[in-house]
Amino acid sequence: MTTTELGLPSVPTSPPARRASRRIQVGTVPVGGGAPVSVQTMTTTNTADVDGTLQQIAQVTAAGCDIIRVAVPSADDAEALPQITARSPIPVIADIHFQPRYVFAAIDAGCAAVRVNPGNIKKFDDRIADIAAAASAAGIPIRIGVNAGSLDPRLLAKHGQATPEALVESALWECSLFEEHGFTDLKIAVKHHDPLTMIAANRLLAARCDYPLHLGVTEAGPALQGSVKSAVAFGVLLAEGIGDTIRVSLSADPVEQVKAGNHILASLGLRPRKLEIVSCPGCGRLQVDIHRLANQVEAAFDGFPHPLRIAVMGCVVNGPGESREADLGVSCGNGKGQIFRDGQVITTVPESKIVETLLDEAARLADQRADSHGEP
């Protein structure tokens, strides 16, 4: 089954050439070295609540998350890690701040990786030899996470603020300390709330090392603002081949973070497209509530397992043309909708029946294509 056969738009150019980086293994997920860009998020539950945390992990996994990170701020959270790592369907990264002893607890618990923030861990540099030895023995990587909001005070004083140069200097300094002990199983993230600063920092970092890079606009904001800022920053960097994992850090449900990340990758041709909805923005020609209808279609097809392009159009100007180009389409007018399938009008239904009809036709289309390709 090809993209063309499914009616999905072909990507006009091949995906961008990836920056050459060394490969690490985060549990079952390869990172760097040409591996697919992976999508991450972080649980918002109390990690000590094992069942609640695992439930959220299951939800983000269903949404397309590849790697999950959990916060470990307390001993209770550290004690919960063995159960979480044993039952999680995707690799678990422990997020460690302030207390270096939790790094060792996470390693012992079977976490797939550990994220450390050198700027706020007490006497972190003094513990690197022990951390490197423990991580090496367990065969797990360490992620060096440098955030603008928790930059090492010494570098903040030196540079005056969290500049791209300050973020990169902090990250590479910590990497050099691990390298002194022969440990290079590292991934780096340099994050800033400003997309332009984040872009500059990652370009600089990409030119100065071959470690895999995790991209994030930290504290990106509410859903709309944060998605736009992340898409701009990730789009620029990924189009240049920079970036091996991503997280869209929204003030929103982690499931929405994962969905946004997958949409960004699919838009760049770095992840297969699944459901795509083409819908018009609305104008004075409309005779239906196109915004409500598009939202209803999106909700009805949430989780639809087959690649599909659906056009939801509100008038006769572009509606028939877009609907013919899609797998399924509806061109609306006067309280009714012409339903298209594979470029042909198959029926006209009242507005109240449009979503139901599209769902029925999508199921038929999926069955028809599965039969034609001999799929089980």
mmCIF file of C-alpha atoms in Angstrom:
data_model
loop_
_atom_site.group_PDB
_atom_site.id
_atom_site.type_symbol
_atom_site.label_atom_id
_atom_site.label_comp_id
_atom_site.label_asym_id
_atom_site.label_seq_id
_atom_site.Cartn_x
_atom_site.Cartn_y
_atom_site.Cartn_z
ATOM 1 C CA MET A 1 0.000 0.000 0.000
ATOM 2 C CA THR A 2 1.656 3.195 -1.138
ATOM 3 C CA THR A 3 1.159 6.794 -0.101
ATOM 4 C CA THR A 4 -0.188 7.598 -3.572
ATOM 5 C CA GLU A 5 -2.740 4.789 -3.415
ATOM 6 C CA LEU A 6 -3.995 6.114 -0.105
ATOM 7 C CA GLY A 7 -4.564 9.571 -1.506
ATOM 8 C CA LEU A 8 -2.134 11.151 0.935
ATOM 9 C CA PRO A 9 -0.016 13.990 -0.443
ATOM 10 C CA SER A 10 3.433 12.875 -1.495
ATOM 11 C CA VAL A 11 6.355 14.630 0.125
ATOM 12 C CA PRO A 12 7.858 16.803 -2.623
ATOM 13 C CA THR A 13 11.422 16.219 -1.493
ATOM 14 C CA SER A 14 13.123 13.494 0.462
ATOM 15 C CA PRO A 15 13.454 14.001 4.235
ATOM 16 C CA PRO A 16 16.409 16.180 5.213
ATOM 17 C CA ALA A 17 19.822 14.568 5.498
ATOM 18 C CA ARG A 18 20.464 13.827 9.154
ATOM 19 C CA ARG A 19 23.426 15.149 11.084
ATOM 20 C CA ALA A 20 25.946 12.393 11.691
ATOM 21 C CA SER A 21 25.799 11.468 15.366
ATOM 22 C CA ARG A 22 26.812 8.517 17.469
ATOM 23 C CA ARG A 23 24.085 6.061 18.400
ATOM 24 C CA ILE A 24 22.923 5.221 21.892
ATOM 25 C CA GLN A 25 20.280 2.776 22.998
ATOM 26 C CA VAL A 26 17.454 3.899 25.295
ATOM 27 C CA GLY A 27 15.912 0.590 26.193
ATOM 28 C CA THR A 28 14.418 -0.762 22.982
ATOM 29 C CA VAL A 29 14.652 2.597 21.184
ATOM 30 C CA PRO A 30 17.790 3.490 19.199
ATOM 31 C CA VAL A 31 18.683 7.192 19.342
ATOM 32 C CA GLY A 32 21.075 8.937 16.979
ATOM 33 C CA GLY A 33 23.244 7.401 14.300
ATOM 34 C CA GLY A 34 20.504 7.687 11.699
ATOM 35 C CA ALA A 35 17.762 6.126 13.822
ATOM 36 C CA PRO A 36 14.273 7.618 13.398
ATOM 37 C CA VAL A 37 13.596 10.754 15.426
ATOM 38 C CA SER A 38 11.710 9.654 18.538
ATOM 39 C CA VAL A 39 8.941 11.446 20.410
ATOM 40 C CA GLN A 40 9.140 11.841 24.164
ATOM 41 C CA THR A 41 7.011 13.345 26.872
ATOM 42 C CA MET A 42 6.935 13.399 30.661
ATOM 43 C CA THR A 43 4.319 12.129 33.081
ATOM 44 C CA THR A 44 2.471 14.672 35.200
ATOM 45 C CA THR A 45 1.461 12.189 37.879
ATOM 46 C CA ASN A 46 3.070 11.700 41.241
ATOM 47 C CA THR A 47 5.603 9.008 40.328
ATOM 48 C CA ALA A 48 5.017 7.276 43.649
ATOM 49 C CA ASP A 49 1.461 6.637 42.411
ATOM 50 C CA VAL A 50 2.465 3.590 40.403
ATOM 51 C CA ASP A 51 -0.958 2.768 38.961
ATOM 52 C CA GLY A 52 -1.713 6.375 38.035
ATOM 53 C CA THR A 53 1.686 6.782 36.413
ATOM 54 C CA LEU A 54 1.351 3.551 34.428
ATOM 55 C CA GLN A 55 -2.119 4.571 33.290
ATOM 56 C CA GLN A 56 -0.742 7.826 31.914
ATOM 57 C CA ILE A 57 2.155 5.988 30.274
ATOM 58 C CA ALA A 58 -0.371 3.723 28.541
ATOM 59 C CA GLN A 59 -2.270 6.774 27.279
ATOM 60 C CA VAL A 60 0.786 8.479 25.797
ATOM 61 C CA THR A 61 1.975 5.197 24.309
ATOM 62 C CA ALA A 62 -1.341 4.845 22.494
ATOM 63 C CA ALA A 63 -0.867 8.398 21.189
ATOM 64 C CA GLY A 64 2.507 7.489 19.663
ATOM 65 C CA CYS A 65 5.045 8.223 22.400
ATOM 66 C CA ASP A 66 8.349 6.353 22.075
ATOM 67 C CA ILE A 67 10.100 7.191 25.369
ATOM 68 C CA ILE A 68 8.646 8.428 28.664
ATOM 69 C CA ARG A 69 10.322 10.445 31.393
ATOM 70 C CA VAL A 70 9.235 10.404 35.040
ATOM 71 C CA ALA A 71 10.193 12.805 37.803
ATOM 72 C CA VAL A 72 12.064 11.435 40.809
ATOM 73 C CA PRO A 73 12.135 14.215 43.433
ATOM 74 C CA SER A 74 11.703 11.996 46.505
ATOM 75 C CA ALA A 75 12.571 8.655 48.041
ATOM 76 C CA ASP A 76 8.988 7.467 47.524
ATOM 77 C CA ASP A 77 9.316 8.159 43.802
ATOM 78 C CA ALA A 78 12.609 6.300 43.636
ATOM 79 C CA GLU A 79 11.057 3.309 45.400
ATOM 80 C CA ALA A 80 8.282 3.200 42.785
ATOM 81 C CA LEU A 81 10.682 3.014 39.820
ATOM 82 C CA PRO A 82 11.222 -0.784 39.754
ATOM 83 C CA GLN A 83 7.479 -1.428 39.385
ATOM 84 C CA ILE A 84 7.097 1.282 36.752
ATOM 85 C CA THR A 85 10.031 0.174 34.623
ATOM 86 C CA ALA A 86 8.950 -3.467 34.794
ATOM 87 C CA ARG A 87 5.391 -2.706 33.607
ATOM 88 C CA SER A 88 5.887 0.213 31.234
ATOM 89 C CA PRO A 89 5.343 -0.620 27.538
ATOM 90 C CA ILE A 90 7.978 1.960 26.509
ATOM 91 C CA PRO A 91 11.428 2.837 27.894
ATOM 92 C CA VAL A 92 11.449 4.919 31.078
ATOM 93 C CA ILE A 93 13.901 7.751 31.740
ATOM 94 C CA ALA A 94 14.317 8.930 35.328
ATOM 95 C CA ASP A 95 14.469 12.720 35.697
ATOM 96 C CA ILE A 96 16.857 13.622 38.513
ATOM 97 C CA HIS A 97 17.358 17.008 40.161
ATOM 98 C CA PHE A 98 19.076 18.127 43.364
ATOM 99 C CA GLN A 99 19.889 14.696 44.853
ATOM 100 C CA PRO A 100 22.568 12.589 43.127
ATOM 101 C CA ARG A 101 21.678 9.502 45.160
ATOM 102 C CA TYR A 102 18.517 9.098 43.085
ATOM 103 C CA VAL A 103 20.680 8.622 39.988
ATOM 104 C CA PHE A 104 21.937 5.368 41.461
ATOM 105 C CA ALA A 105 18.446 4.379 42.579
ATOM 106 C CA ALA A 106 17.181 4.874 39.011
ATOM 107 C CA ILE A 107 19.994 2.776 37.572
ATOM 108 C CA ASP A 108 19.334 0.009 40.086
ATOM 109 C CA ALA A 109 15.603 0.182 39.268
ATOM 110 C CA GLY A 110 16.209 -0.704 35.633
ATOM 111 C CA CYS A 111 15.478 2.659 34.041
ATOM 112 C CA ALA A 112 16.427 2.814 30.358
ATOM 113 C CA ALA A 113 18.302 6.103 30.894
ATOM 114 C CA VAL A 114 18.805 8.840 33.444
ATOM 115 C CA ARG A 115 18.419 12.549 32.833
ATOM 116 C CA VAL A 116 20.543 14.795 35.029
ATOM 117 C CA ASN A 117 20.566 18.564 35.324
ATOM 118 C CA PRO A 118 24.112 19.531 36.331
ATOM 119 C CA GLY A 119 23.057 23.067 37.223
ATOM 120 C CA ASN A 120 21.037 22.070 40.266
ATOM 121 C CA ILE A 121 22.479 18.782 41.541
ATOM 122 C CA LYS A 122 24.555 19.225 44.681
ATOM 123 C CA LYS A 123 28.241 18.629 44.053
ATOM 124 C CA PHE A 124 27.328 16.851 40.813
ATOM 125 C CA ASP A 125 30.820 17.082 39.328
ATOM 126 C CA ASP A 126 32.225 15.270 42.368
ATOM 127 C CA ARG A 127 29.975 12.275 41.718
ATOM 128 C CA ILE A 128 30.573 11.817 37.995
ATOM 129 C CA ALA A 129 33.140 9.018 38.392
ATOM 130 C CA ASP A 130 30.678 6.948 40.410
ATOM 131 C CA ILE A 131 27.749 7.770 38.106
ATOM 132 C CA ALA A 132 29.774 6.872 35.023
ATOM 133 C CA ALA A 133 30.828 3.568 36.561
ATOM 134 C CA ALA A 134 27.284 2.637 37.583
ATOM 135 C CA ALA A 135 25.752 3.628 34.225
ATOM 136 C CA SER A 136 28.466 1.823 32.322
ATOM 137 C CA ALA A 137 27.976 -1.358 34.336
ATOM 138 C CA ALA A 138 24.219 -1.214 33.725
ATOM 139 C CA GLY A 139 24.655 -0.371 30.039
ATOM 140 C CA ILE A 140 22.404 2.685 30.132
ATOM 141 C CA PRO A 141 22.983 6.193 28.752
ATOM 142 C CA ILE A 142 22.970 9.501 30.596
ATOM 143 C CA ARG A 143 21.189 12.548 29.248
ATOM 144 C CA ILE A 144 22.823 15.864 30.099
ATOM 145 C CA GLY A 145 19.939 18.321 30.302
ATOM 146 C CA VAL A 146 20.880 22.006 30.465
ATOM 147 C CA ASN A 147 17.979 24.419 30.940
ATOM 148 C CA ALA A 148 18.080 28.199 30.798
ATOM 149 C CA GLY A 149 16.140 28.409 34.046
ATOM 150 C CA SER A 150 18.605 26.288 36.011
ATOM 151 C CA LEU A 151 21.937 27.092 34.435
ATOM 152 C CA ASP A 152 25.043 26.623 36.566
ATOM 153 C CA PRO A 153 25.466 29.905 38.516
ATOM 154 C CA ARG A 154 29.131 30.076 37.530
ATOM 155 C CA LEU A 155 28.263 30.151 33.831
ATOM 156 C CA LEU A 156 25.400 32.534 34.411
ATOM 157 C CA ALA A 157 27.854 34.934 36.068
ATOM 158 C CA LYS A 158 30.382 34.484 33.276
ATOM 159 C CA HIS A 159 27.978 35.092 30.375
ATOM 160 C CA GLY A 160 25.542 37.438 32.074
ATOM 161 C CA GLN A 161 22.516 35.430 30.989
ATOM 162 C CA ALA A 162 21.538 32.076 29.518
ATOM 163 C CA THR A 163 23.031 32.686 26.081
ATOM 164 C CA PRO A 164 23.458 29.942 23.479
ATOM 165 C CA GLU A 165 27.176 29.954 24.268
ATOM 166 C CA ALA A 166 26.505 29.532 27.986
ATOM 167 C CA LEU A 167 24.148 26.602 27.444
ATOM 168 C CA VAL A 168 26.584 24.835 25.130
ATOM 169 C CA GLU A 169 29.567 25.480 27.384
ATOM 170 C CA SER A 170 27.715 23.946 30.315
ATOM 171 C CA ALA A 171 26.712 20.850 28.341
ATOM 172 C CA LEU A 172 30.113 20.190 26.822
ATOM 173 C CA TRP A 173 31.891 20.764 30.134
ATOM 174 C CA GLU A 174 29.791 18.066 31.776
ATOM 175 C CA CYS A 175 30.357 15.745 28.825
ATOM 176 C CA SER A 176 34.099 16.258 29.157
ATOM 177 C CA LEU A 177 33.961 15.146 32.790
ATOM 178 C CA PHE A 178 32.247 11.912 31.785
ATOM 179 C CA GLU A 179 34.733 11.462 28.950
ATOM 180 C CA GLU A 180 37.588 11.626 31.472
ATOM 181 C CA HIS A 181 36.184 8.405 32.915
ATOM 182 C CA GLY A 182 35.741 6.768 29.519
ATOM 183 C CA PHE A 183 31.971 7.210 29.459
ATOM 184 C CA THR A 184 30.516 8.534 26.202
ATOM 185 C CA ASP A 185 27.064 6.970 26.190
ATOM 186 C CA LEU A 186 25.547 10.436 26.390
ATOM 187 C CA LYS A 187 22.693 12.458 24.948
ATOM 188 C CA ILE A 188 22.500 16.246 25.274
ATOM 189 C CA ALA A 189 19.636 18.726 25.543
ATOM 190 C CA VAL A 190 20.091 22.493 25.679
ATOM 191 C CA LYS A 191 16.743 24.172 26.233
ATOM 192 C CA HIS A 192 15.461 27.720 26.323
ATOM 193 C CA HIS A 193 11.967 29.208 26.303
ATOM 194 C CA ASP A 194 12.906 31.420 23.350
ATOM 195 C CA PRO A 195 12.906 29.491 20.045
ATOM 196 C CA LEU A 196 15.632 31.628 18.453
ATOM 197 C CA THR A 197 17.993 31.116 21.403
ATOM 198 C CA MET A 198 17.213 27.404 21.418
ATOM 199 C CA ILE A 199 17.894 27.153 17.671
ATOM 200 C CA ALA A 200 21.204 29.003 17.993
ATOM 201 C CA ALA A 201 22.308 26.809 20.910
ATOM 202 C CA ASN A 202 21.558 23.566 19.098
ATOM 203 C CA ARG A 203 23.272 24.703 15.908
ATOM 204 C CA LEU A 204 26.346 25.565 17.925
ATOM 205 C CA LEU A 205 26.222 22.282 19.829
ATOM 206 C CA ALA A 206 25.704 20.235 16.658
ATOM 207 C CA ALA A 207 28.854 21.749 15.170
ATOM 208 C CA ARG A 208 30.971 21.000 18.232
ATOM 209 C CA CYS A 209 30.132 17.379 19.068
ATOM 210 C CA ASP A 210 28.647 14.197 17.629
ATOM 211 C CA TYR A 211 26.441 13.278 20.587
ATOM 212 C CA PRO A 212 22.751 12.724 19.817
ATOM 213 C CA LEU A 213 20.634 15.775 20.634
ATOM 214 C CA HIS A 214 17.252 16.045 22.301
ATOM 215 C CA LEU A 215 15.234 19.066 21.154
ATOM 216 C CA GLY A 216 12.893 21.041 23.360
ATOM 217 C CA VAL A 217 11.618 24.576 23.774
ATOM 218 C CA THR A 218 11.370 24.498 27.533
ATOM 219 C CA GLU A 219 8.305 25.999 29.197
ATOM 220 C CA ALA A 220 6.912 26.584 25.706
ATOM 221 C CA GLY A 221 3.536 27.706 27.062
ATOM 222 C CA PRO A 222 -0.152 26.857 26.606
ATOM 223 C CA ALA A 223 -1.249 24.527 23.830
ATOM 224 C CA LEU A 224 -1.476 26.944 20.893
ATOM 225 C CA GLN A 225 1.489 29.158 21.745
ATOM 226 C CA GLY A 226 3.681 26.254 22.792
ATOM 227 C CA SER A 227 2.870 24.193 19.719
ATOM 228 C CA VAL A 228 3.729 27.096 17.423
ATOM 229 C CA LYS A 229 7.001 27.875 19.206
ATOM 230 C CA SER A 230 8.018 24.206 19.208
ATOM 231 C CA ALA A 231 7.037 23.679 15.577
ATOM 232 C CA VAL A 232 9.070 26.710 14.492
ATOM 233 C CA ALA A 233 12.178 25.663 16.431
ATOM 234 C CA PHE A 234 11.961 21.966 15.590
ATOM 235 C CA GLY A 235 11.099 22.665 11.977
ATOM 236 C CA VAL A 236 14.192 24.789 11.478
ATOM 237 C CA LEU A 237 16.552 22.363 13.204
ATOM 238 C CA LEU A 238 15.121 19.115 11.864
ATOM 239 C CA ALA A 239 15.117 20.553 8.341
ATOM 240 C CA GLU A 240 18.853 21.064 8.864
ATOM 241 C CA GLY A 241 19.214 17.456 10.046
ATOM 242 C CA ILE A 242 19.717 18.445 13.704
ATOM 243 C CA GLY A 243 17.837 16.529 16.379
ATOM 244 C CA ASP A 244 17.393 12.902 17.400
ATOM 245 C CA THR A 245 14.565 13.075 19.924
ATOM 246 C CA ILE A 246 11.933 15.754 20.595
ATOM 247 C CA ARG A 247 9.489 16.826 23.275
ATOM 248 C CA VAL A 248 6.805 19.459 22.812
ATOM 249 C CA SER A 249 6.705 20.991 26.310
ATOM 250 C CA LEU A 250 3.143 22.306 26.490
ATOM 251 C CA SER A 251 1.132 23.369 29.495
ATOM 252 C CA ALA A 252 -1.297 20.662 28.431
ATOM 253 C CA ASP A 253 -2.018 16.964 28.789
ATOM 254 C CA PRO A 254 1.028 14.837 27.876
ATOM 255 C CA VAL A 255 -1.106 13.108 25.234
ATOM 256 C CA GLU A 256 -1.441 16.463 23.456
ATOM 257 C CA GLN A 257 2.326 16.930 23.654
ATOM 258 C CA VAL A 258 2.829 13.578 21.939
ATOM 259 C CA LYS A 259 0.255 14.308 19.243
ATOM 260 C CA ALA A 260 1.903 17.649 18.497
ATOM 261 C CA GLY A 261 5.315 16.003 18.245
ATOM 262 C CA ASN A 262 4.062 13.380 15.839
ATOM 263 C CA HIS A 263 2.366 16.000 13.675
ATOM 264 C CA ILE A 264 5.603 17.982 13.486
ATOM 265 C CA LEU A 265 7.611 14.931 12.411
ATOM 266 C CA ALA A 266 4.975 13.864 9.881
ATOM 267 C CA SER A 267 4.893 17.362 8.391
ATOM 268 C CA LEU A 268 8.641 17.105 7.739
ATOM 269 C CA GLY A 269 8.426 13.628 6.265
ATOM 270 C CA LEU A 270 10.237 12.161 9.280
ATOM 271 C CA ARG A 271 7.300 10.003 10.390
ATOM 272 C CA PRO A 272 4.556 8.370 8.303
ATOM 273 C CA ARG A 273 1.371 10.380 8.021
ATOM 274 C CA LYS A 274 -1.745 8.780 9.453
ATOM 275 C CA LEU A 275 -4.912 10.826 9.667
ATOM 276 C CA GLU A 276 -4.802 14.143 7.840
ATOM 277 C CA ILE A 277 -7.761 16.504 7.809
ATOM 278 C CA VAL A 278 -7.931 19.199 5.147
ATOM 279 C CA SER A 279 -10.516 21.798 6.130
ATOM 280 C CA CYS A 280 -11.245 25.354 5.069
ATOM 281 C CA PRO A 281 -10.801 28.297 7.454
ATOM 282 C CA GLY A 282 -14.265 29.691 6.814
ATOM 283 C CA CYS A 283 -15.630 32.767 5.032
ATOM 284 C CA GLY A 284 -18.886 34.556 4.235
ATOM 285 C CA ARG A 285 -19.846 31.910 1.648
ATOM 286 C CA LEU A 286 -20.353 29.204 4.280
ATOM 287 C CA GLN A 287 -23.768 27.671 4.829
ATOM 288 C CA VAL A 288 -22.640 25.250 7.540
ATOM 289 C CA ASP A 289 -20.690 25.636 10.783
ATOM 290 C CA ILE A 290 -17.411 24.390 9.309
ATOM 291 C CA HIS A 291 -15.396 24.892 12.505
ATOM 292 C CA ARG A 292 -17.750 22.711 14.513
ATOM 293 C CA LEU A 293 -17.919 20.132 11.737
ATOM 294 C CA ALA A 294 -14.133 19.899 11.351
ATOM 295 C CA ASN A 295 -13.741 19.454 15.110
ATOM 296 C CA GLN A 296 -16.406 16.734 15.115
ATOM 297 C CA VAL A 297 -14.664 14.878 12.293
ATOM 298 C CA GLU A 298 -11.294 15.154 14.052
ATOM 299 C CA ALA A 299 -12.752 13.812 17.303
ATOM 300 C CA ALA A 300 -14.632 10.998 15.554
ATOM 301 C CA PHE A 301 -11.490 9.806 13.763
ATOM 302 C CA ASP A 302 -9.146 10.144 16.740
ATOM 303 C CA GLY A 303 -7.153 6.931 16.888
ATOM 304 C CA PHE A 304 -8.280 5.724 13.443
ATOM 305 C CA PRO A 305 -5.594 3.121 12.669
ATOM 306 C CA HIS A 306 -5.291 3.559 8.885
ATOM 307 C CA PRO A 307 -3.622 6.319 6.853
ATOM 308 C CA LEU A 308 -6.386 8.578 5.600
ATOM 309 C CA ARG A 309 -6.824 12.012 4.110
ATOM 310 C CA ILE A 310 -10.228 13.613 4.752
ATOM 311 C CA ALA A 311 -11.380 16.919 3.245
ATOM 312 C CA VAL A 312 -13.992 18.886 5.199
ATOM 313 C CA MET A 313 -14.990 21.791 2.992
ATOM 314 C CA GLY A 314 -17.625 24.450 3.420
ATOM 315 C CA CYS A 315 -18.563 25.752 -0.021
ATOM 316 C CA VAL A 316 -18.493 25.085 -3.754
ATOM 317 C CA VAL A 317 -15.408 27.182 -4.554
ATOM 318 C CA ASN A 318 -12.678 24.779 -3.385
ATOM 319 C CA GLY A 319 -14.835 22.113 -1.785
ATOM 320 C CA PRO A 320 -15.390 19.718 -4.701
ATOM 321 C CA GLY A 321 -11.768 19.922 -5.854
ATOM 322 C CA GLU A 322 -10.271 19.263 -2.417
ATOM 323 C CA SER A 323 -12.804 16.508 -1.744
ATOM 324 C CA ARG A 324 -11.943 14.747 -5.012
ATOM 325 C CA GLU A 325 -8.234 14.813 -4.121
ATOM 326 C CA ALA A 326 -8.779 13.183 -0.719
ATOM 327 C CA ASP A 327 -9.555 9.604 0.260
ATOM 328 C CA LEU A 328 -12.819 10.868 1.681
ATOM 329 C CA GLY A 329 -14.335 14.302 1.476
ATOM 330 C CA VAL A 330 -17.409 16.344 2.118
ATOM 331 C CA SER A 331 -18.349 19.509 0.266
ATOM 332 C CA CYS A 332 -21.062 21.332 2.159
ATOM 333 C CA GLY A 333 -23.801 23.757 1.247
ATOM 334 C CA ASN A 334 -27.375 24.597 2.216
ATOM 335 C CA GLY A 335 -27.330 22.309 5.251
ATOM 336 C CA LYS A 336 -26.205 19.262 3.270
ATOM 337 C CA GLY A 337 -22.968 17.570 2.340
ATOM 338 C CA GLN A 338 -21.843 15.848 -0.835
ATOM 339 C CA ILE A 339 -19.751 12.851 0.204
ATOM 340 C CA PHE A 340 -16.777 11.931 -1.985
ATOM 341 C CA ARG A 341 -14.871 8.668 -1.905
ATOM 342 C CA ASP A 342 -11.826 8.105 -4.088
ATOM 343 C CA GLY A 343 -12.687 11.193 -6.108
ATOM 344 C CA GLN A 344 -16.305 10.323 -6.841
ATOM 345 C CA VAL A 345 -19.546 11.633 -5.351
ATOM 346 C CA ILE A 346 -21.276 8.690 -3.704
ATOM 347 C CA THR A 347 -24.134 10.324 -1.805
ATOM 348 C CA THR A 348 -25.572 13.548 -0.394
ATOM 349 C CA VAL A 349 -26.616 13.615 3.255
ATOM 350 C CA PRO A 350 -27.988 16.148 5.749
ATOM 351 C CA GLU A 351 -25.427 18.025 7.837
ATOM 352 C CA SER A 352 -26.408 15.961 10.889
ATOM 353 C CA LYS A 353 -25.378 12.752 9.081
ATOM 354 C CA ILE A 354 -22.030 13.879 7.674
ATOM 355 C CA VAL A 355 -19.744 12.562 10.436
ATOM 356 C CA GLU A 356 -21.581 9.263 10.698
ATOM 357 C CA THR A 357 -21.408 8.772 6.924
ATOM 358 C CA LEU A 358 -17.697 9.579 6.774
ATOM 359 C CA LEU A 359 -17.000 7.023 9.510
ATOM 360 C CA ASP A 360 -18.978 4.341 7.674
ATOM 361 C CA GLU A 361 -17.244 5.070 4.381
ATOM 362 C CA ALA A 362 -13.826 5.104 6.050
ATOM 363 C CA ALA A 363 -14.440 1.621 7.431
ATOM 364 C CA ARG A 364 -15.532 0.376 4.000
ATOM 365 C CA LEU A 365 -12.534 1.998 2.351
ATOM 366 C CA ALA A 366 -10.120 0.436 4.843
ATOM 367 C CA ASP A 367 -11.670 -3.016 4.341
ATOM 368 C CA GLN A 368 -11.618 -2.638 0.565
ATOM 369 C CA ARG A 369 -7.953 -1.662 0.480
ATOM 370 C CA ALA A 370 -6.975 -4.387 2.939
ATOM 371 C CA ASP A 371 -8.670 -6.988 0.706
ATOM 372 C CA SER A 372 -7.055 -5.628 -2.453
ATOM 373 C CA HIS A 373 -3.606 -5.858 -0.864
ATOM 374 C CA GLY A 374 -4.167 -9.232 0.760
ATOM 375 C CA GLU A 375 -3.849 -7.878 4.300
ATOM 376 C CA PRO A 376 -5.257 -9.955 7.146
#
